[in-house]
Amino acid sequence: MPETNSAIWLTQEAYDKLAAELENLKTVGRPAVSRKIAVARDEGDLSENGGYHAAREEQGQMESRITQLEHMLREAKVGEAPTSEGGATTGMQVTVAYFGDESDTETFLIGSREMLGLDDSVDIQVYSPQSPLGAAVLGSHTGDEVSYQTPAGKTIELTVLDVAPFHG
């Protein structure tokens, strides 16, 4: 598989926002949660201390997000979206028709939500290149027919109607 298929493609803006979020979690979030845990621990009996358990759960979620961000930023390819000449790949917007029925179409982005620059106003479905649908369309061009199997074992057939660089 070409390198761009497994890379996490990000705009510079998205990369900067994720890096700022990571820095905030490490410098502000960690100490704040540590203080919550310490205060709750000082309340005594930990077995029935709801505040302590909530703070520990918050800490676990925060550490998970820190790990996720570190991985994303380490693997990120920063820059402009690839062109459609090489077919569907990470950073591309793809429109497909299910079972060849052009009235049953879907347009989606191959990549990750982070590629959107954390802009929740962009309303587009996102499929990772490792998902069954994402993997099925990788490398495809307009007019190609592809199929994939759902986790339940059903085969879904698609016709690729359009492949274009994503411009969120």
Short mmCIF file of C-alpha atoms in Angstrom, two decimals:
data_model
loop_
_atom_site.label_atom_id
_atom_site.label_comp_id
_atom_site.label_asym_id
_atom_site.label_seq_id
_atom_site.Cartn_x
_atom_site.Cartn_y
_atom_site.Cartn_z
CA MET A 1 0.00 0.00 0.00
CA PRO A 2 1.36 3.48 -0.77
CA GLU A 3 2.50 5.53 2.17
CA THR A 4 -0.32 8.08 1.82
CA ASN A 5 -2.91 5.37 2.48
CA SER A 6 -1.77 4.74 6.04
CA ALA A 7 -0.63 8.27 6.83
CA ILE A 8 -2.75 10.66 8.80
CA TRP A 9 -3.17 13.63 6.49
CA LEU A 10 -3.72 16.99 8.22
CA THR A 11 -3.86 20.59 7.17
CA GLN A 12 -1.36 22.85 8.93
CA GLU A 13 -4.27 24.40 10.85
CA ALA A 14 -5.51 21.00 12.06
CA TYR A 15 -1.97 19.96 13.03
CA ASP A 16 -1.47 23.19 15.01
CA LYS A 17 -4.81 22.77 16.83
CA LEU A 18 -4.03 19.17 17.75
CA ALA A 19 -0.54 20.13 18.93
CA ALA A 20 -2.06 22.91 21.08
CA GLU A 21 -4.61 20.47 22.52
CA LEU A 22 -1.80 18.02 23.37
CA GLU A 23 0.26 20.74 25.04
CA ASN A 24 -2.77 21.89 27.06
CA LEU A 25 -3.56 18.36 28.21
CA LYS A 26 0.03 17.82 29.32
CA THR A 27 0.59 21.19 31.02
CA VAL A 28 -2.88 22.07 32.35
CA GLY A 29 -5.00 18.92 32.26
CA ARG A 30 -2.63 16.49 33.95
CA PRO A 31 -1.88 18.72 36.96
CA ALA A 32 -5.58 19.56 37.37
CA VAL A 33 -6.60 15.90 37.42
CA SER A 34 -3.73 15.05 39.76
CA ARG A 35 -5.02 17.71 42.17
CA LYS A 36 -8.57 16.27 41.96
CA ILE A 37 -7.23 12.81 42.76
CA ALA A 38 -5.18 14.12 45.69
CA VAL A 39 -8.16 16.03 47.15
CA ALA A 40 -10.44 13.00 46.78
CA ARG A 41 -7.77 10.71 48.27
CA ASP A 42 -7.58 12.97 51.34
CA GLU A 43 -11.31 12.40 51.94
CA GLY A 44 -10.56 8.91 53.24
CA ASP A 45 -12.01 5.54 52.28
CA LEU A 46 -11.25 5.11 48.56
CA SER A 47 -13.52 2.08 48.09
CA GLU A 48 -16.67 4.23 48.27
CA ASN A 49 -15.24 7.57 47.21
CA GLY A 50 -17.14 8.61 44.06
CA GLY A 51 -15.01 11.73 43.55
CA TYR A 52 -11.82 9.68 43.60
CA HIS A 53 -13.13 7.13 41.10
CA ALA A 54 -14.47 9.87 38.80
CA ALA A 55 -11.10 11.67 38.88
CA ARG A 56 -9.25 8.42 38.12
CA GLU A 57 -11.59 7.75 35.18
CA GLU A 58 -11.02 11.29 33.91
CA GLN A 59 -7.28 10.72 34.21
CA GLY A 60 -7.52 7.50 32.19
CA GLN A 61 -9.50 9.19 29.44
CA MET A 62 -7.06 12.10 29.35
CA GLU A 63 -4.03 9.80 29.12
CA SER A 64 -5.74 7.89 26.32
CA ARG A 65 -6.33 11.13 24.40
CA ILE A 66 -2.71 12.19 24.98
CA THR A 67 -1.50 8.87 23.56
CA GLN A 68 -3.85 9.21 20.58
CA LEU A 69 -2.70 12.77 19.86
CA GLU A 70 0.98 11.87 20.16
CA HIS A 71 0.50 9.05 17.66
CA MET A 72 -1.49 11.23 15.24
CA LEU A 73 1.04 14.04 15.31
CA ARG A 74 3.98 11.64 14.94
CA GLU A 75 2.38 9.94 11.89
CA ALA A 76 0.86 13.09 10.36
CA LYS A 77 1.56 14.23 6.85
CA VAL A 78 1.00 17.98 6.84
CA GLY A 79 0.11 19.85 3.68
CA GLU A 80 -2.32 19.96 0.84
CA ALA A 81 -4.61 17.12 -0.10
CA PRO A 82 -3.36 14.77 -2.80
CA THR A 83 -4.69 15.08 -6.35
CA SER A 84 -7.25 12.67 -7.75
CA GLU A 85 -4.83 11.46 -10.45
CA GLY A 86 -3.64 8.58 -8.28
CA GLY A 87 -7.16 7.48 -7.40
CA ALA A 88 -8.87 7.51 -4.03
CA THR A 89 -6.50 7.86 -1.10
CA THR A 90 -6.31 9.54 2.30
CA GLY A 91 -7.48 13.13 2.04
CA MET A 92 -9.82 12.48 -0.86
CA GLN A 93 -13.56 13.03 -1.02
CA VAL A 94 -15.29 10.08 -2.69
CA THR A 95 -18.86 9.78 -3.95
CA VAL A 96 -20.23 6.27 -4.45
CA ALA A 97 -23.50 4.72 -5.57
CA TYR A 98 -24.59 1.64 -3.67
CA PHE A 99 -25.38 -1.40 -5.82
CA GLY A 100 -25.06 0.83 -8.92
CA ASP A 101 -28.18 2.81 -7.92
CA GLU A 102 -27.38 6.47 -8.51
CA SER A 103 -30.31 7.47 -6.30
CA ASP A 104 -28.57 5.76 -3.34
CA THR A 105 -25.31 7.69 -3.07
CA GLU A 106 -22.94 8.77 -0.34
CA THR A 107 -20.10 11.27 -0.32
CA PHE A 108 -17.41 10.82 2.29
CA LEU A 109 -13.84 11.65 3.20
CA ILE A 110 -11.16 8.99 3.45
CA GLY A 111 -9.11 9.80 6.54
CA SER A 112 -9.86 10.93 10.07
CA ARG A 113 -12.09 13.56 11.70
CA GLU A 114 -8.93 15.45 12.62
CA MET A 115 -8.38 16.15 8.93
CA LEU A 116 -11.30 18.54 9.16
CA GLY A 117 -9.27 20.87 11.37
CA LEU A 118 -11.61 20.20 14.30
CA ASP A 119 -14.28 22.16 12.43
CA ASP A 120 -17.54 20.57 13.53
CA SER A 121 -19.48 22.67 11.03
CA VAL A 122 -18.17 20.53 8.14
CA ASP A 123 -20.87 17.93 7.61
CA ILE A 124 -19.27 14.96 5.88
CA GLN A 125 -18.97 11.33 6.87
CA VAL A 126 -15.38 10.18 7.43
CA TYR A 127 -14.10 6.63 6.92
CA SER A 128 -10.59 5.57 7.83
CA PRO A 129 -8.51 3.87 5.13
CA GLN A 130 -8.57 0.77 7.35
CA SER A 131 -12.39 0.58 7.51
CA PRO A 132 -14.08 -1.91 5.16
CA LEU A 133 -15.51 0.90 2.98
CA GLY A 134 -12.34 3.00 3.09
CA ALA A 135 -10.15 0.02 2.16
CA ALA A 136 -12.53 -0.97 -0.67
CA VAL A 137 -12.29 2.39 -2.42
CA LEU A 138 -8.54 3.01 -1.93
CA GLY A 139 -6.89 3.42 -5.32
CA SER A 140 -10.22 3.44 -7.18
CA HIS A 141 -11.09 5.95 -9.89
CA THR A 142 -14.35 7.39 -11.19
CA GLY A 143 -16.36 4.59 -12.83
CA ASP A 144 -14.69 1.75 -10.93
CA GLU A 145 -16.88 -0.91 -9.36
CA VAL A 146 -15.72 -2.20 -5.98
CA SER A 147 -17.19 -4.25 -3.17
CA TYR A 148 -16.56 -4.95 0.48
CA GLN A 149 -17.90 -7.16 3.19
CA THR A 150 -19.66 -5.73 6.21
CA PRO A 151 -18.76 -7.09 9.66
CA ALA A 152 -22.02 -9.06 9.46
CA GLY A 153 -20.77 -10.77 6.28
CA LYS A 154 -22.99 -8.98 3.73
CA THR A 155 -21.30 -7.97 0.46
CA ILE A 156 -21.86 -4.35 -0.53
CA GLU A 157 -21.25 -3.37 -4.15
CA LEU A 158 -20.36 0.20 -5.08
CA THR A 159 -19.79 2.27 -8.17
CA VAL A 160 -17.34 5.12 -7.67
CA LEU A 161 -19.00 8.24 -9.08
CA ASP A 162 -16.37 10.83 -8.19
CA VAL A 163 -12.95 11.13 -6.57
CA ALA A 164 -11.66 14.62 -5.73
CA PRO A 165 -9.33 16.31 -3.27
CA PHE A 166 -11.17 17.32 -0.10
CA HIS A 167 -11.48 21.05 0.42
CA GLY A 168 -13.25 21.46 3.76
#
